Amino acid sequence: MASNSLIKNMPPNLAQQLPTEILNEILVKLIRGGVTHLPLDLLAASLACTSWNLVARDISRDFAFLLNLFRRPADLEDVTRLVALLTESRSLGLKLVANESVTLHLKTLFISLEENDSDSESSSLEEVFFEQYSEAMGSAVISLFALGFAAPRLLRIMCEDVPNSSDTNHSMSLFFSRIRPHCAYVEILHLKENFGQRSTYHVTPLIAPLITSLSPKLTTLKLDSIDLGNDLKTVLSHCSCIKNLDAIEIDPEEIVALLPSWPSLTSFNFAMNTGSSHSLDPLLIELGLTVPGLQHLTLRFLSDPISWSPSDPSSAALAFCVAHCTELQSLNITNAAWLADLFLRVLARHGRRLHTLRLQSCTNIVGGDSVFRRGGAGSPQEVRWPELEELVLTGSPVRSGFVEKVVKACPKLFIVRMLGHACTEKLEEFGFRLDERGETWIRG
């Protein structure tokens, strides 16, 4: 790399006299032609002098590229060099913006080793690969935290398939205990099983002490395809300040057991595969019983609905939930073939604070006359959504009569998104116009 040799051999006084446009051209090449996974050459060049530092920061958007270190498994050489550069930067009085969002790939902490296994019967040599905790990588990552490079508000731990042995578990326990003092500002914790392997049940107990230390400030929890286990559930039950919960491919029964510990929960995002063997009904009922102050509810089913199956949730359970969670402001449901008008009838009466209603690909919802009668066949009732601003019905075969009644009853309704043009005349009468894509009606 010519640019690297130029920097190394350039006299200091000449370096400071370079015109900005020439300096900019040199430093840009450190990104495009770098041999490292991260353009650390640019960071190194920024330490030459004040003018170089200013230009390098401008090129790199204040070294935003360093975020990549935590977005994928890192290389030991990169991390070690970064620690050295940050140490030098600190000694020069230069400060880099600390990463508020940090992802720890546990796989990064291990190195693959190879040995030959001799088969006495065949006299052949077979290559055997195994993984061992890397003390060097662990120490380097901890140094990044200690230097203030990582000061996370959001901490994401990727629990990939890592070895299970007493030595490994001991090393990882020490690692988590050493980063604990540097995670004092974490408010969002995301635990994710890589590719849904669900083979790291031995890892979650090792993380438990770290979560205990985070519990006073932890307000948002994201659980993705991970087995909680008794140790982790016990620790999470002590995180009493949780307000936002995302649960993807988590056994609903485990969430049911934890909900009473989170009375301040205001937002719940749950996703599972259609036709899962786990029943969602107890979870919906528990939400209504223990979290009446819930404001945002999202239910996503991760495969396209083909037909209703006995293992699917029931409209009655969701109706119970919305009847008790009367503070709901947004309700988003996707791919729920099981959802029927019973739910809409209850929501019409109890959704007084609803701002957003999205029912996408809910193929059994039609918005029939029963929605507007108490008990389905009793006295008429109106839709009581005075705060509704957005209605999304894409992929759901809702009748035009339902949309007309909602538009009449909801003076703040601003956006209607649906397929087809059955309500064109009525929507235009109420001042809506179709956008250029032909998908969204906007009032005004």
CSV table of C-alpha atoms in Angstrom, one decimal:
chain,number,residue,atom,x,y,z
A,1,MET,CA,0.0,0.0,0.0
A,2,ALA,CA,1.7,3.1,-1.2
A,3,SER,CA,-0.3,5.4,1.0
A,4,ASN,CA,0.9,3.5,4.1
A,5,SER,CA,4.6,3.9,3.2
A,6,LEU,CA,4.0,7.5,2.4
A,7,ILE,CA,2.6,8.2,5.8
A,8,LYS,CA,5.5,6.3,7.5
A,9,ASN,CA,8.2,8.1,5.7
A,10,MET,CA,6.7,11.6,5.7
A,11,PRO,CA,8.5,14.2,7.8
A,12,PRO,CA,6.2,15.6,10.6
A,13,ASN,CA,6.5,19.2,9.4
A,14,LEU,CA,5.5,18.2,5.9
A,15,ALA,CA,2.6,16.1,7.2
A,16,GLN,CA,1.1,19.2,8.8
A,17,GLN,CA,1.6,21.3,5.7
A,18,LEU,CA,-0.3,19.0,3.3
A,19,PRO,CA,-3.3,20.6,1.6
A,20,THR,CA,-6.6,19.2,2.9
A,21,GLU,CA,-7.6,17.8,-0.5
A,22,ILE,CA,-4.3,15.8,-0.9
A,23,LEU,CA,-4.5,14.6,2.7
A,24,ASN,CA,-8.1,13.6,2.2
A,25,GLU,CA,-7.1,11.6,-0.9
A,26,ILE,CA,-4.4,9.8,1.0
A,27,LEU,CA,-6.5,8.9,4.0
A,28,VAL,CA,-9.4,7.7,1.8
A,29,LYS,CA,-7.1,5.1,0.3
A,30,LEU,CA,-6.5,3.7,3.8
A,31,ILE,CA,-10.1,2.6,3.8
A,32,ARG,CA,-10.4,1.3,0.3
A,33,GLY,CA,-7.0,-0.5,0.2
A,34,GLY,CA,-6.7,-1.6,3.8
A,35,VAL,CA,-5.7,-5.2,4.5
A,36,THR,CA,-7.3,-5.5,7.9
A,37,HIS,CA,-11.0,-6.4,8.4
A,38,LEU,CA,-11.4,-3.0,9.9
A,39,PRO,CA,-9.8,0.2,8.4
A,40,LEU,CA,-7.6,0.6,11.5
A,41,ASP,CA,-4.9,2.2,9.4
A,42,LEU,CA,-7.1,5.3,9.2
A,43,LEU,CA,-7.4,5.4,12.9
A,44,ALA,CA,-3.7,5.1,13.2
A,45,ALA,CA,-3.1,7.9,10.8
A,46,SER,CA,-5.5,10.1,12.7
A,47,LEU,CA,-3.1,10.1,15.6
A,48,ALA,CA,-0.3,11.8,13.6
A,49,CYS,CA,-1.4,15.4,14.3
A,50,THR,CA,-4.5,17.6,14.8
A,51,SER,CA,-5.1,18.3,11.1
A,52,TRP,CA,-4.9,14.6,10.2
A,53,ASN,CA,-7.3,13.7,13.1
A,54,LEU,CA,-9.9,16.3,11.9
A,55,VAL,CA,-9.8,15.0,8.3
A,56,ALA,CA,-9.9,11.4,9.3
A,57,ARG,CA,-12.9,12.0,11.5
A,58,ASP,CA,-14.7,13.7,8.7
A,59,ILE,CA,-14.0,10.9,6.3
A,60,SER,CA,-15.0,8.1,8.7
A,61,ARG,CA,-18.0,10.0,10.2
A,62,ASP,CA,-16.3,10.1,13.5
A,63,PHE,CA,-14.9,6.5,13.1
A,64,ALA,CA,-18.4,5.0,12.8
A,65,PHE,CA,-16.8,2.0,11.1
A,66,LEU,CA,-15.6,0.8,14.4
A,67,LEU,CA,-19.1,-0.2,15.2
A,68,ASN,CA,-18.6,-3.2,12.9
A,69,LEU,CA,-16.3,-4.7,15.4
A,70,PHE,CA,-19.2,-5.7,17.5
A,71,ARG,CA,-21.6,-6.5,14.7
A,72,ARG,CA,-19.8,-9.7,13.7
A,73,PRO,CA,-17.3,-12.1,15.2
A,74,ALA,CA,-14.1,-10.1,15.5
A,75,ASP,CA,-10.5,-11.0,14.7
A,76,LEU,CA,-7.9,-11.1,17.5
A,77,GLU,CA,-5.4,-9.1,15.5
A,78,ASP,CA,-8.0,-6.4,14.9
A,79,VAL,CA,-9.0,-6.2,18.5
A,80,THR,CA,-5.5,-6.2,19.8
A,81,ARG,CA,-4.4,-3.4,17.5
A,82,LEU,CA,-7.6,-1.4,18.3
A,83,VAL,CA,-6.8,-1.6,22.0
A,84,ALA,CA,-3.3,-0.3,21.3
A,85,LEU,CA,-4.6,2.6,19.1
A,86,LEU,CA,-7.2,3.5,21.7
A,87,THR,CA,-4.6,3.5,24.4
A,88,GLU,CA,-2.4,5.8,22.4
A,89,SER,CA,-5.4,8.0,21.5
A,90,ARG,CA,-6.3,8.4,25.2
A,91,SER,CA,-2.7,9.3,26.1
A,92,LEU,CA,-2.9,12.1,23.5
A,93,GLY,CA,-6.1,13.4,25.0
A,94,LEU,CA,-8.2,12.4,22.0
A,95,LYS,CA,-11.6,10.9,22.7
A,96,LEU,CA,-13.6,8.6,20.5
A,97,VAL,CA,-17.4,8.3,20.8
A,98,ALA,CA,-18.2,5.3,22.9
A,99,ASN,CA,-20.3,2.6,21.4
A,100,GLU,CA,-23.8,2.7,23.0
A,101,SER,CA,-24.9,-0.4,21.1
A,102,VAL,CA,-22.6,-3.4,21.7
A,103,THR,CA,-23.0,-7.0,20.4
A,104,LEU,CA,-20.9,-9.7,22.0
A,105,HIS,CA,-20.5,-12.8,19.8
A,106,LEU,CA,-19.5,-15.4,22.3
A,107,LYS,CA,-18.0,-17.4,19.5
A,108,THR,CA,-15.4,-14.7,19.2
A,109,LEU,CA,-14.0,-15.7,22.5
A,110,PHE,CA,-12.9,-19.1,21.2
A,111,ILE,CA,-10.2,-20.3,18.9
A,112,SER,CA,-10.3,-23.4,16.8
A,113,LEU,CA,-7.5,-25.9,17.4
A,114,GLU,CA,-6.6,-28.9,15.4
A,115,GLU,CA,-5.0,-32.2,16.4
A,116,ASN,CA,-4.4,-35.5,14.7
A,117,ASP,CA,-6.3,-38.6,16.0
A,118,SER,CA,-4.6,-41.9,15.2
A,119,ASP,CA,-6.9,-44.8,14.3
A,120,SER,CA,-5.0,-47.9,15.4
A,121,GLU,CA,-7.0,-50.3,13.2
A,122,SER,CA,-6.7,-48.4,10.0
A,123,SER,CA,-3.4,-46.6,10.9
A,124,SER,CA,-4.9,-43.4,9.4
A,125,LEU,CA,-4.7,-39.9,10.8
A,126,GLU,CA,-7.9,-38.0,11.2
A,127,GLU,CA,-8.0,-34.3,11.7
A,128,VAL,CA,-10.0,-33.4,14.8
A,129,PHE,CA,-11.1,-29.8,15.4
A,130,PHE,CA,-12.0,-28.5,18.9
A,131,GLU,CA,-12.5,-25.0,20.4
A,132,GLN,CA,-10.8,-23.5,23.4
A,133,TYR,CA,-11.5,-20.3,25.2
A,134,SER,CA,-9.0,-17.6,24.1
A,135,GLU,CA,-7.6,-15.7,27.1
A,136,ALA,CA,-6.0,-13.3,24.7
A,137,MET,CA,-9.3,-12.4,23.0
A,138,GLY,CA,-11.2,-12.3,26.3
A,139,SER,CA,-8.6,-9.8,27.8
A,140,ALA,CA,-8.6,-7.7,24.6
A,141,VAL,CA,-12.4,-7.4,24.6
A,142,ILE,CA,-12.4,-6.5,28.3
A,143,SER,CA,-9.8,-3.8,27.5
A,144,LEU,CA,-12.1,-2.2,25.0
A,145,PHE,CA,-14.7,-1.9,27.7
A,146,ALA,CA,-12.2,-0.6,30.2
A,147,LEU,CA,-10.9,2.0,27.7
A,148,GLY,CA,-14.4,3.4,27.3
A,149,PHE,CA,-14.7,2.3,23.7
A,150,ALA,CA,-17.7,0.2,24.7
A,151,ALA,CA,-20.1,2.0,27.0
A,152,PRO,CA,-23.3,0.2,26.1
A,153,ARG,CA,-26.8,1.3,26.6
A,154,LEU,CA,-27.9,-1.7,24.5
A,155,LEU,CA,-26.0,-4.9,25.2
A,156,ARG,CA,-26.7,-7.8,22.8
A,157,ILE,CA,-25.2,-11.2,23.6
A,158,MET,CA,-25.2,-13.7,20.7
A,159,CYS,CA,-25.3,-17.1,22.4
A,160,GLU,CA,-23.8,-19.2,19.6
A,161,ASP,CA,-23.0,-22.9,20.1
A,162,VAL,CA,-20.0,-22.7,22.4
A,163,PRO,CA,-18.2,-25.7,24.1
A,164,ASN,CA,-19.5,-27.0,27.4
A,165,SER,CA,-16.8,-27.9,29.8
A,166,SER,CA,-15.9,-27.0,33.4
A,167,ASP,CA,-12.8,-25.1,32.2
A,168,THR,CA,-14.8,-23.2,29.5
A,169,ASN,CA,-17.6,-22.3,31.8
A,170,HIS,CA,-15.2,-21.1,34.5
A,171,SER,CA,-13.4,-18.8,32.0
A,172,MET,CA,-16.6,-17.4,30.7
A,173,SER,CA,-17.9,-16.7,34.2
A,174,LEU,CA,-14.7,-14.7,34.8
A,175,PHE,CA,-15.2,-12.9,31.5
A,176,PHE,CA,-18.7,-11.8,32.4
A,177,SER,CA,-17.7,-10.8,35.9
A,178,ARG,CA,-14.9,-8.6,34.4
A,179,ILE,CA,-17.1,-6.7,32.0
A,180,ARG,CA,-19.8,-6.2,34.6
A,181,PRO,CA,-18.5,-2.9,36.1
A,182,HIS,CA,-18.4,-1.5,32.5
A,183,CYS,CA,-22.1,-2.2,31.9
A,184,ALA,CA,-23.5,0.2,34.5
A,185,TYR,CA,-25.6,2.1,31.9
A,186,VAL,CA,-27.2,-0.8,30.1
A,187,GLU,CA,-30.9,-0.3,29.8
A,188,ILE,CA,-31.6,-2.7,26.9
A,189,LEU,CA,-30.6,-6.4,27.0
A,190,HIS,CA,-30.9,-8.6,23.9
A,191,LEU,CA,-30.2,-12.3,24.3
A,192,LYS,CA,-30.2,-14.2,21.0
A,193,GLU,CA,-29.5,-17.8,20.0
A,194,ASN,CA,-27.8,-17.9,16.7
A,195,PHE,CA,-29.9,-19.5,14.0
A,196,GLY,CA,-32.2,-21.0,16.7
A,197,GLN,CA,-29.7,-23.7,17.6
A,198,ARG,CA,-31.0,-23.8,21.2
A,199,SER,CA,-27.9,-25.7,22.2
A,200,THR,CA,-26.4,-23.3,24.7
A,201,TYR,CA,-28.5,-24.1,27.8
A,202,HIS,CA,-25.2,-24.1,29.8
A,203,VAL,CA,-24.4,-20.5,28.8
A,204,THR,CA,-27.4,-18.7,30.3
A,205,PRO,CA,-26.5,-19.5,33.9
A,206,LEU,CA,-23.1,-17.9,33.3
A,207,ILE,CA,-24.8,-14.7,32.1
A,208,ALA,CA,-27.2,-14.6,35.1
A,209,PRO,CA,-24.8,-12.7,37.5
A,210,LEU,CA,-24.3,-10.0,34.9
A,211,ILE,CA,-28.1,-9.6,34.5
A,212,THR,CA,-28.5,-9.3,38.2
A,213,SER,CA,-26.1,-6.4,38.2
A,214,LEU,CA,-28.1,-4.8,35.3
A,215,SER,CA,-31.5,-5.3,36.9
A,216,PRO,CA,-31.9,-1.8,38.6
A,217,LYS,CA,-31.7,0.0,35.2
A,218,LEU,CA,-32.9,-2.6,32.8
A,219,THR,CA,-36.1,-1.4,31.1
A,220,THR,CA,-36.1,-3.3,27.8
A,221,LEU,CA,-35.6,-7.1,27.3
A,222,LYS,CA,-35.3,-8.9,24.0
A,223,LEU,CA,-35.3,-12.7,24.0
A,224,ASP,CA,-34.8,-14.4,20.6
A,225,SER,CA,-35.0,-18.2,20.2
A,226,ILE,CA,-33.3,-18.8,23.5
A,227,ASP,CA,-33.9,-21.4,26.2
A,228,LEU,CA,-34.4,-19.5,29.4
A,229,GLY,CA,-33.8,-22.2,31.9
A,230,ASN,CA,-34.5,-21.9,35.6
A,231,ASP,CA,-31.4,-19.8,36.5
A,232,LEU,CA,-32.2,-17.2,33.9
A,233,LYS,CA,-35.9,-17.1,34.7
A,234,THR,CA,-35.1,-16.5,38.4
A,235,VAL,CA,-32.8,-13.6,37.6
A,236,LEU,CA,-35.2,-12.1,35.1
A,237,SER,CA,-38.0,-12.2,37.6
A,238,HIS,CA,-36.0,-9.7,39.7
A,239,CYS,CA,-35.8,-7.2,36.8
A,240,SER,CA,-38.9,-5.3,38.1
A,241,CYS,CA,-38.4,-2.2,35.9
A,242,ILE,CA,-39.0,-4.0,32.6
A,243,LYS,CA,-41.3,-1.8,30.4
A,244,ASN,CA,-40.6,-3.3,26.9
A,245,LEU,CA,-40.5,-7.0,26.1
A,246,ASP,CA,-39.7,-8.6,22.8
A,247,ALA,CA,-40.1,-12.4,22.7
A,248,ILE,CA,-39.3,-14.3,19.5
A,249,GLU,CA,-39.8,-18.1,19.4
A,250,ILE,CA,-40.0,-18.3,23.2
A,251,ASP,CA,-42.2,-20.9,25.0
A,252,PRO,CA,-45.3,-18.8,26.0
A,253,GLU,CA,-45.4,-20.7,29.3
A,254,GLU,CA,-42.1,-19.3,30.3
A,255,ILE,CA,-43.3,-15.7,29.7
A,256,VAL,CA,-46.5,-16.4,31.6
A,257,ALA,CA,-44.4,-17.3,34.6
A,258,LEU,CA,-42.5,-14.0,34.4
A,259,LEU,CA,-45.3,-11.5,33.7
A,260,PRO,CA,-46.3,-11.0,37.3
A,261,SER,CA,-42.8,-9.8,38.0
A,262,TRP,CA,-43.1,-7.0,35.4
A,263,PRO,CA,-46.1,-4.9,36.5
A,264,SER,CA,-44.7,-1.8,34.6
A,265,LEU,CA,-44.8,-3.6,31.2
A,266,THR,CA,-46.2,-1.2,28.6
A,267,SER,CA,-45.0,-2.8,25.3
A,268,PHE,CA,-45.1,-6.5,24.3
A,269,ASN,CA,-43.9,-7.9,21.0
A,270,PHE,CA,-44.4,-11.6,20.6
A,271,ALA,CA,-43.6,-13.8,17.5
A,272,MET,CA,-43.9,-17.5,17.0
A,273,ASN,CA,-44.4,-20.0,14.1
A,274,THR,CA,-47.9,-20.7,12.9
A,275,GLY,CA,-49.0,-24.1,14.1
A,276,SER,CA,-46.6,-24.1,17.1
A,277,SER,CA,-47.3,-26.8,19.6
A,278,HIS,CA,-47.2,-24.2,22.4
A,279,SER,CA,-50.6,-22.7,23.3
A,280,LEU,CA,-50.7,-18.9,23.3
A,281,ASP,CA,-54.1,-18.6,25.1
A,282,PRO,CA,-52.7,-18.7,28.6
A,283,LEU,CA,-50.3,-15.9,27.8
A,284,LEU,CA,-53.0,-13.7,26.3
A,285,ILE,CA,-55.2,-14.3,29.4
A,286,GLU,CA,-52.3,-13.6,31.7
A,287,LEU,CA,-51.6,-10.3,29.9
A,288,GLY,CA,-55.2,-9.2,30.6
A,289,LEU,CA,-55.0,-10.3,34.3
A,290,THR,CA,-51.6,-8.9,35.3
A,291,VAL,CA,-50.7,-6.2,32.8
A,292,PRO,CA,-53.9,-4.1,32.4
A,293,GLY,CA,-51.7,-1.0,31.7
A,294,LEU,CA,-50.3,-2.5,28.5
A,295,GLN,CA,-50.1,0.2,25.7
A,296,HIS,CA,-48.6,-1.6,22.7
A,297,LEU,CA,-49.2,-5.2,21.7
A,298,THR,CA,-47.8,-6.9,18.6
A,299,LEU,CA,-48.5,-10.6,17.7
A,300,ARG,CA,-46.6,-11.9,14.7
A,301,PHE,CA,-46.9,-15.4,13.3
A,302,LEU,CA,-43.7,-16.2,11.3
A,303,SER,CA,-45.1,-18.3,8.5
A,304,ASP,CA,-48.0,-17.6,6.2
A,305,PRO,CA,-51.4,-18.8,7.4
A,306,ILE,CA,-52.8,-21.7,5.3
A,307,SER,CA,-55.8,-22.6,7.5
A,308,TRP,CA,-56.8,-22.6,11.1
A,309,SER,CA,-55.4,-25.5,13.2
A,310,PRO,CA,-56.4,-26.7,16.7
A,311,SER,CA,-53.1,-25.5,18.2
A,312,ASP,CA,-53.7,-21.9,17.1
A,313,PRO,CA,-54.8,-19.3,19.7
A,314,SER,CA,-58.4,-18.4,20.0
A,315,SER,CA,-60.2,-15.2,19.3
A,316,ALA,CA,-61.8,-15.5,22.7
A,317,ALA,CA,-58.4,-15.3,24.5
A,318,LEU,CA,-57.4,-12.2,22.6
A,319,ALA,CA,-60.8,-10.7,23.2
A,320,PHE,CA,-60.3,-11.3,26.9
A,321,CYS,CA,-56.9,-9.6,26.7
A,322,VAL,CA,-58.1,-6.4,24.9
A,323,ALA,CA,-61.2,-6.2,27.2
A,324,HIS,CA,-58.9,-5.9,30.2
A,325,CYS,CA,-56.0,-4.0,28.6
A,326,THR,CA,-58.0,-0.9,28.1
A,327,GLU,CA,-54.9,1.4,27.8
A,328,LEU,CA,-53.9,-0.1,24.5
A,329,GLN,CA,-52.7,2.5,22.0
A,330,SER,CA,-51.4,0.3,19.2
A,331,LEU,CA,-52.4,-3.3,18.2
A,332,ASN,CA,-50.5,-5.1,15.5
A,333,ILE,CA,-51.4,-8.6,14.4
A,334,THR,CA,-49.9,-10.4,11.4
A,335,ASN,CA,-50.6,-13.8,9.8
A,336,ALA,CA,-53.4,-14.8,12.3
A,337,ALA,CA,-55.7,-17.0,10.3
A,338,TRP,CA,-57.5,-18.0,13.5
A,339,LEU,CA,-58.6,-14.4,14.3
A,340,ALA,CA,-62.4,-13.9,13.9
A,341,ASP,CA,-65.0,-11.1,14.3
A,342,LEU,CA,-65.5,-12.0,18.0
A,343,PHE,CA,-62.3,-10.2,18.7
A,344,LEU,CA,-63.3,-7.1,16.7
A,345,ARG,CA,-66.7,-6.9,18.5
A,346,VAL,CA,-64.9,-6.7,21.9
A,347,LEU,CA,-62.3,-4.3,20.6
A,348,ALA,CA,-64.9,-2.0,19.2
A,349,ARG,CA,-66.2,-1.5,22.7
A,350,HIS,CA,-63.0,-1.3,24.7
A,351,GLY,CA,-60.4,0.3,22.3
A,352,ARG,CA,-61.1,3.8,23.4
A,353,ARG,CA,-57.4,4.8,23.5
A,354,LEU,CA,-56.4,3.0,20.3
A,355,HIS,CA,-54.3,5.1,18.0
A,356,THR,CA,-53.1,2.4,15.6
A,357,LEU,CA,-54.8,-0.9,14.5
A,358,ARG,CA,-53.0,-3.1,12.0
A,359,LEU,CA,-54.6,-6.5,11.1
A,360,GLN,CA,-52.4,-7.9,8.2
A,361,SER,CA,-53.1,-11.2,6.5
A,362,CYS,CA,-55.7,-12.1,9.1
A,363,THR,CA,-57.8,-14.1,6.6
A,364,ASN,CA,-60.8,-15.0,8.8
A,365,ILE,CA,-61.6,-11.4,9.7
A,366,VAL,CA,-64.5,-9.9,7.7
A,367,GLY,CA,-66.0,-7.1,9.9
A,368,GLY,CA,-69.5,-8.4,9.6
A,369,ASP,CA,-72.7,-7.1,11.1
A,370,SER,CA,-72.1,-9.0,14.4
A,371,VAL,CA,-69.2,-6.7,15.1
A,372,PHE,CA,-71.7,-3.9,15.7
A,373,ARG,CA,-74.0,-5.7,18.0
A,374,ARG,CA,-73.6,-6.4,21.7
A,375,GLY,CA,-73.2,-10.1,22.1
A,376,GLY,CA,-73.2,-10.6,18.4
A,377,ALA,CA,-77.0,-10.5,18.1
A,378,GLY,CA,-78.1,-7.9,20.7
A,379,SER,CA,-78.6,-4.2,20.6
A,380,PRO,CA,-76.5,-2.2,18.1
A,381,GLN,CA,-73.2,-0.7,19.2
A,382,GLU,CA,-70.8,1.8,17.6
A,383,VAL,CA,-67.1,1.6,17.2
A,384,ARG,CA,-65.6,3.5,20.1
A,385,TRP,CA,-62.1,4.4,18.8
A,386,PRO,CA,-62.1,8.2,19.2
A,387,GLU,CA,-58.3,8.4,19.1
A,388,LEU,CA,-57.7,6.1,16.1
A,389,GLU,CA,-55.3,7.6,13.5
A,390,GLU,CA,-54.2,4.6,11.4
A,391,LEU,CA,-56.1,1.6,10.2
A,392,VAL,CA,-54.2,-1.1,8.2
A,393,LEU,CA,-56.1,-4.1,6.7
A,394,THR,CA,-53.8,-5.4,4.0
A,395,GLY,CA,-54.3,-9.0,3.3
A,396,SER,CA,-57.4,-9.2,5.4
A,397,PRO,CA,-60.8,-9.6,3.6
A,398,VAL,CA,-62.7,-7.0,5.7
A,399,ARG,CA,-66.0,-5.8,4.2
A,400,SER,CA,-66.4,-2.2,2.9
A,401,GLY,CA,-69.2,-1.7,5.4
A,402,PHE,CA,-66.9,-2.1,8.3
A,403,VAL,CA,-64.4,0.4,6.9
A,404,GLU,CA,-67.2,2.9,6.3
A,405,LYS,CA,-68.5,2.7,9.9
A,406,VAL,CA,-64.9,3.1,11.2
A,407,VAL,CA,-64.3,6.2,9.1
A,408,LYS,CA,-67.6,7.7,10.3
A,409,ALA,CA,-66.9,7.0,14.0
A,410,CYS,CA,-63.2,8.0,14.1
A,411,PRO,CA,-62.7,11.7,13.4
A,412,LYS,CA,-58.9,11.5,13.9
A,413,LEU,CA,-58.4,8.7,11.4
A,414,PHE,CA,-55.7,9.9,9.0
A,415,ILE,CA,-54.4,6.8,7.2
A,416,VAL,CA,-56.2,3.8,5.8
A,417,ARG,CA,-54.2,1.0,4.2
A,418,MET,CA,-56.0,-1.8,2.4
A,419,LEU,CA,-56.1,-3.8,-0.9
A,420,GLY,CA,-58.8,-3.1,-3.4
A,421,HIS,CA,-61.0,-0.1,-4.0
A,422,ALA,CA,-64.4,-1.2,-2.6
A,423,CYS,CA,-64.6,1.8,-0.3
A,424,THR,CA,-63.3,4.4,-2.9
A,425,GLU,CA,-66.4,6.5,-3.0
A,426,LYS,CA,-67.0,6.5,0.7
A,427,LEU,CA,-63.3,7.3,1.5
A,428,GLU,CA,-63.3,10.2,-1.0
A,429,GLU,CA,-66.5,11.5,0.5
A,430,PHE,CA,-64.7,11.8,3.9
A,431,GLY,CA,-61.7,13.6,2.3
A,432,PHE,CA,-59.3,10.7,1.7
A,433,ARG,CA,-57.1,10.5,-1.3
A,434,LEU,CA,-55.2,7.5,-2.7
A,435,ASP,CA,-51.4,7.9,-2.7
A,436,GLU,CA,-49.3,7.3,-5.8
A,437,ARG,CA,-48.6,3.7,-5.1
A,438,GLY,CA,-52.3,3.0,-4.9
A,439,GLU,CA,-52.1,1.3,-1.4
A,440,THR,CA,-52.7,4.0,1.2
A,441,TRP,CA,-55.6,6.4,1.7
A,442,ILE,CA,-54.6,9.7,3.3
A,443,ARG,CA,-57.0,12.2,4.7
A,444,GLY,CA,-56.5,15.8,3.5
